[in-house]
GROMACS .gro file of C-alpha atoms in nm:
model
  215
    1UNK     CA    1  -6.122   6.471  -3.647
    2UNK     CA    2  -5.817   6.481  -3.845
    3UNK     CA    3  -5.538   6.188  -3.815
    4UNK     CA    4  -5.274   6.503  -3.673
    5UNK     CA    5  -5.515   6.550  -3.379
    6UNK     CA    6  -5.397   6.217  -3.236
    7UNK     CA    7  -5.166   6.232  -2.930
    8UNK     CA    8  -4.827   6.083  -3.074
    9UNK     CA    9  -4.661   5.783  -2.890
   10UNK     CA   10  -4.362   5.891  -2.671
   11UNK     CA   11  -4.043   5.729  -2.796
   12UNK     CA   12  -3.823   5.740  -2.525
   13UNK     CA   13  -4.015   5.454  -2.317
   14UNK     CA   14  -3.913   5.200  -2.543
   15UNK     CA   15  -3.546   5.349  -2.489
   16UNK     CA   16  -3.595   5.315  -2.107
   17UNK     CA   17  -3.724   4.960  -2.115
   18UNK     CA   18  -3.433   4.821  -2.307
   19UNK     CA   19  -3.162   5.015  -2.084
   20UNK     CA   20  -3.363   4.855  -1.759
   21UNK     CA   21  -3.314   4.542  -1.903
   22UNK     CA   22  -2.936   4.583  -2.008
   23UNK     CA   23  -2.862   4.720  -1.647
   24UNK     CA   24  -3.053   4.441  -1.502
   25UNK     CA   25  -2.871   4.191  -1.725
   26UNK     CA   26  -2.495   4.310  -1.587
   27UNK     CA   27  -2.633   4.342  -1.287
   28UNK     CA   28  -2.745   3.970  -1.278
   29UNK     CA   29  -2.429   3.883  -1.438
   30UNK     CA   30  -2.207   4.003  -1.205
   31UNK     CA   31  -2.397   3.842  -0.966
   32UNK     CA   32  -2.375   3.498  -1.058
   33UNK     CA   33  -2.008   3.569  -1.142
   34UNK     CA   34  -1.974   3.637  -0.733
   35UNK     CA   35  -2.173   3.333  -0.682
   36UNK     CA   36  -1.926   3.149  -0.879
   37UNK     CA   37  -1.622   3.320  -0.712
   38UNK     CA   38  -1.756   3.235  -0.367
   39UNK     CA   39  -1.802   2.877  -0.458
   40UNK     CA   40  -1.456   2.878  -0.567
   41UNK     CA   41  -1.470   2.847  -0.965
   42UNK     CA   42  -1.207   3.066  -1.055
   43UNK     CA   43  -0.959   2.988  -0.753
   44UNK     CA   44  -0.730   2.717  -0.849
   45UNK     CA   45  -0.796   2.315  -0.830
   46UNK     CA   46  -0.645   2.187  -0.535
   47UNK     CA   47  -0.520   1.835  -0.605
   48UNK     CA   48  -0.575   1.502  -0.392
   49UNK     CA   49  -0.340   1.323  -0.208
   50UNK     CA   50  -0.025   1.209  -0.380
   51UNK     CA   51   0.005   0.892  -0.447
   52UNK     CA   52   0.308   0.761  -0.255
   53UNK     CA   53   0.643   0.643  -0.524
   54UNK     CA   54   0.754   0.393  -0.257
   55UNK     CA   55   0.416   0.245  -0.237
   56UNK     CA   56   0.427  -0.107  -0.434
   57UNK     CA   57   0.152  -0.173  -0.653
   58UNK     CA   58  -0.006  -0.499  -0.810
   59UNK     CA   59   0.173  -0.705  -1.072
   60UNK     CA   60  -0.128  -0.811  -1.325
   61UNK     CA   61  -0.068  -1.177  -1.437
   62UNK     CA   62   0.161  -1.204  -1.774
   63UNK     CA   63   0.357  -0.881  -1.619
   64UNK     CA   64   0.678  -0.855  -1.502
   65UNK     CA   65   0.763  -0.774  -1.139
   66UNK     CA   66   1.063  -0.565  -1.191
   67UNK     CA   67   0.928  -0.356  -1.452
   68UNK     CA   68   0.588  -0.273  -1.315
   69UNK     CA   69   0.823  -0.156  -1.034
   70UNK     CA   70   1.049   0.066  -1.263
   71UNK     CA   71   0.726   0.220  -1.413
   72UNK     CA   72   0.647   0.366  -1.090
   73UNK     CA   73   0.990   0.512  -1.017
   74UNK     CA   74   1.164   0.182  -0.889
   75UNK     CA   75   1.599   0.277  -0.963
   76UNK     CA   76   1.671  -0.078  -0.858
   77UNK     CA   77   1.781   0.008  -0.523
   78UNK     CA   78   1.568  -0.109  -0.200
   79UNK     CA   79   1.203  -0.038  -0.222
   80UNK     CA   80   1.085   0.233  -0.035
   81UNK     CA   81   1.278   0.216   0.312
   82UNK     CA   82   1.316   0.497   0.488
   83UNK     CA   83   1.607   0.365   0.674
   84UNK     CA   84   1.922   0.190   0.526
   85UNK     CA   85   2.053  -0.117   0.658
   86UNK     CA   86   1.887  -0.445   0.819
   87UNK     CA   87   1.944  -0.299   1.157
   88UNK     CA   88   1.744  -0.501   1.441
   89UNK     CA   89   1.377  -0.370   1.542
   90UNK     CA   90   1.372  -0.247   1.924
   91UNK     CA   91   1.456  -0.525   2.172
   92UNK     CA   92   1.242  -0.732   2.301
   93UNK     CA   93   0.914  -0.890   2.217
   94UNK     CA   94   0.757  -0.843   1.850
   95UNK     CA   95   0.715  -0.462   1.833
   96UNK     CA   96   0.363  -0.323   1.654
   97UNK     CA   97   0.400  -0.232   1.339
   98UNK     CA   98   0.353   0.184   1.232
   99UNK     CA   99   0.270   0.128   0.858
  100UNK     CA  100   0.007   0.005   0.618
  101UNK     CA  101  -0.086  -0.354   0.522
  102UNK     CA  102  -0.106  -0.412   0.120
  103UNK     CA  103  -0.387  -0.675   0.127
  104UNK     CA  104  -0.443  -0.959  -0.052
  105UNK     CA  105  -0.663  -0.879  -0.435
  106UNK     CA  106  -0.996  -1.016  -0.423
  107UNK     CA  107  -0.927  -1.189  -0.719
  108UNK     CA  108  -0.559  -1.315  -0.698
  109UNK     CA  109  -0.571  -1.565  -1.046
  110UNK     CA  110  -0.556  -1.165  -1.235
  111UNK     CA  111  -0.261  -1.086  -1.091
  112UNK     CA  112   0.115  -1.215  -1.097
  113UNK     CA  113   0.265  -1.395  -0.767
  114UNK     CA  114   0.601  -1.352  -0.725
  115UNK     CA  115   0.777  -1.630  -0.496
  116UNK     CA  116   1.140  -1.541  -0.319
  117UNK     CA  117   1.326  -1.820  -0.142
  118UNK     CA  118   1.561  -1.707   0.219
  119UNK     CA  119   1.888  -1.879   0.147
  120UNK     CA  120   1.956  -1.935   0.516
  121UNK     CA  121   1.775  -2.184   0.736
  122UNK     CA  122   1.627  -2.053   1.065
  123UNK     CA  123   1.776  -2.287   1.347
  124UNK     CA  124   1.668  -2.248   1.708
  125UNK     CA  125   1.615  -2.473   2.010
  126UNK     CA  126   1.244  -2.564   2.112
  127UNK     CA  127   1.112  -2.396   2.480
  128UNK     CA  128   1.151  -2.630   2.778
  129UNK     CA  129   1.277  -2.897   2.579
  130UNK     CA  130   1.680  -3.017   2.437
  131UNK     CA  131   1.527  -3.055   2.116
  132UNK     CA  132   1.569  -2.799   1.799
  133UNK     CA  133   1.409  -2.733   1.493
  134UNK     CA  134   1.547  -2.595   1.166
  135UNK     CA  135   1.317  -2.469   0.871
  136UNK     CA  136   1.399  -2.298   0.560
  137UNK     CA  137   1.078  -2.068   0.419
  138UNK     CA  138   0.970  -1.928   0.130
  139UNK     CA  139   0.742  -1.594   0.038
  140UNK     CA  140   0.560  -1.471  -0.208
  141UNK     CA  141   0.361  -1.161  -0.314
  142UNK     CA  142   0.125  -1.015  -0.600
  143UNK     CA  143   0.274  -0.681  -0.577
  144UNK     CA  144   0.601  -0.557  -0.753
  145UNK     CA  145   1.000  -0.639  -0.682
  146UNK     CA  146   1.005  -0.329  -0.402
  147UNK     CA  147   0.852  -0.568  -0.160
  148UNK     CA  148   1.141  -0.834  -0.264
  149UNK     CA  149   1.434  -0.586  -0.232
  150UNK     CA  150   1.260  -0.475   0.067
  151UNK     CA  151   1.304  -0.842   0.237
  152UNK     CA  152   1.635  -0.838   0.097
  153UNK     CA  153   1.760  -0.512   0.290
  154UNK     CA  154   1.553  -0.593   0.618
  155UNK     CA  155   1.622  -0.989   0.614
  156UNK     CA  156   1.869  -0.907   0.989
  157UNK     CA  157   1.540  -0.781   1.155
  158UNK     CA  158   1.294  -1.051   0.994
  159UNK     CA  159   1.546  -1.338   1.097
  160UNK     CA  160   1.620  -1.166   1.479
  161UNK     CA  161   1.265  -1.189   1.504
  162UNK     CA  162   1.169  -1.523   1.314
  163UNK     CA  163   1.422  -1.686   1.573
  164UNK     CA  164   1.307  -1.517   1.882
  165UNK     CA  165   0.943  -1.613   1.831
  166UNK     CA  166   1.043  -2.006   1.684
  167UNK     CA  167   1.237  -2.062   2.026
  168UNK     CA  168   0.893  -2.004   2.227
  169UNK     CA  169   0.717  -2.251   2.040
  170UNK     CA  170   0.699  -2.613   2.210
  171UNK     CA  171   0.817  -2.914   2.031
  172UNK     CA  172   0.459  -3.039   2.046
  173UNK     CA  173   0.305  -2.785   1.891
  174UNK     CA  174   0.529  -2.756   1.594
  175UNK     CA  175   0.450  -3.177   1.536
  176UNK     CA  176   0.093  -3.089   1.393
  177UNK     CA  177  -0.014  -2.928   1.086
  178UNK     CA  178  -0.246  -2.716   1.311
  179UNK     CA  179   0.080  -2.605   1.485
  180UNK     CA  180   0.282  -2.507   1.180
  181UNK     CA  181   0.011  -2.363   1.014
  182UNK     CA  182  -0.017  -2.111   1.264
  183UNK     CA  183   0.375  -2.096   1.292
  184UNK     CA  184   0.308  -1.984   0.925
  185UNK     CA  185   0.075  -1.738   0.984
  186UNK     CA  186   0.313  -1.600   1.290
  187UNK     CA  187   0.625  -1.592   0.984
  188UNK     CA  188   0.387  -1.380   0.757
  189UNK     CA  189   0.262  -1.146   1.073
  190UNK     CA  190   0.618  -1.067   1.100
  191UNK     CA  191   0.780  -1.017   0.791
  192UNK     CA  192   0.512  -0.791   0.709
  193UNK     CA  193   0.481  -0.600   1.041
  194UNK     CA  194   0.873  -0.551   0.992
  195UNK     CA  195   0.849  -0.422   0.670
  196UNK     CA  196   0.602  -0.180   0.775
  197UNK     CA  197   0.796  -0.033   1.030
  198UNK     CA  198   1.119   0.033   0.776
  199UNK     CA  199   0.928   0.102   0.456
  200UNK     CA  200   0.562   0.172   0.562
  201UNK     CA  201   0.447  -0.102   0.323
  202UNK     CA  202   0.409  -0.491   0.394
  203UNK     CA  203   0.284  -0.677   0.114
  204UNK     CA  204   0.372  -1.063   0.159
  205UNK     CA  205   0.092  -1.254   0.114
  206UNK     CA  206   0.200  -1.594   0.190
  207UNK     CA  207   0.508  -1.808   0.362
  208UNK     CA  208   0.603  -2.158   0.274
  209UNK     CA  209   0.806  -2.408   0.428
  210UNK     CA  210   1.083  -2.539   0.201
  211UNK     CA  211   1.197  -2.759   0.480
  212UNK     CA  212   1.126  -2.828   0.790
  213UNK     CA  213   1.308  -3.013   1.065
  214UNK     CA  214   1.256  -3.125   1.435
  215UNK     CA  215   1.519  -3.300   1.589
   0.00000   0.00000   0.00000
């Protein structure tokens, strides 16, 4: 049998094989593009949370308060308060504080502590008793100068307070270093609840008695 006796090959199934595997290419395509789209590749980022301007932020050891403040938008007016003024906090007893405790780093030696001294002396008699005492504190802080200024512009409200509290304490009490110890911790409880409730923020992290007189 002659070689043109042989049935010839058809060339149009190779043509259909490659265009079922071009179809199913775009087809797959387009499907993992949906897949995509669904998931929410091609719709914009959202971005997280803001970070807050008014919040203070650590001072790392060797830096300066003031200008880690001014870095994060500090104009040298009062730190973050959302009210002006030192007006007084609601009358009455110590009122809860609305805002957010700036706690103490877990390793404080890294970062800078920044001391301020209150000029004025709180005076104030002693419950059930003709005597008075008079003490003069100090604070300080690892974060930046907003939580200074912030003292500064709120000192009315910390003192009304201070003052209110220091006349409930008997004269006993404040004779031990148990007792002013905790008067200590009562100072810091204050300051910093005040500060939360006029600039969201506390951030003292310790009070110190400069003086401290019973009479």
């Amino acid at each position: 049998m002659s070689d043109d006796a042989k049935p010839k090959k058809k060339k149009g199934g190779g043509m259909k094989m490659i265009l079922l595997i071009a179809i199913a290419m775009v087809v797959g395509g387009a499907g993992a593009a949906g897949g995509l789209y669904a998931a929410g590749f091609f719709s914009p980022k959202k971005e997280g949370p803001k970070e807050d301007p008014n919040k203070p932020v650590l001072v790392l050891a060797g830096e300066s308060a003031e200008d880690v403040a001014k870095a994060h938008g500090y104009n040298g007016g009062e730190g973050g308060s959302h009210e002006g003024g030192g007006g007084h906090v609601a009358s009455g007893a110590h009122a809860p504080a609305k805002g957010i405790d700036l706690p103490t780093p877990a390793n404080p030696a890294a970062y800078q502590a920044t001391y301020f001294q209150l000029q004025t002396p709180f005076t104030s008699n002693m419950s059930d008793t003709d005597a008075f005492a008079q003490i003069s504190i100090a604070v300080s802080t690892y974060y930046d100068i907003r939580v200074v200024e912030a003292i500064k512009t709120h000192e009315m409200a910390i003192r009304s307070q201070v003052l209110m509290m220091l006349a409930e304490q008997p004269v006993e009490t404040l004779s031990t270093p148990e007792g002013k110890k905790a008067l200590q911790a009562k100072i810091k409880t204050i300051i910093n609840d005040i500060l939360k409730q006029k600039t969201r923020y506390g951030g003292v992290d310790n009070v110190y008695f400069t003086n401290f007189v019973i009479q």
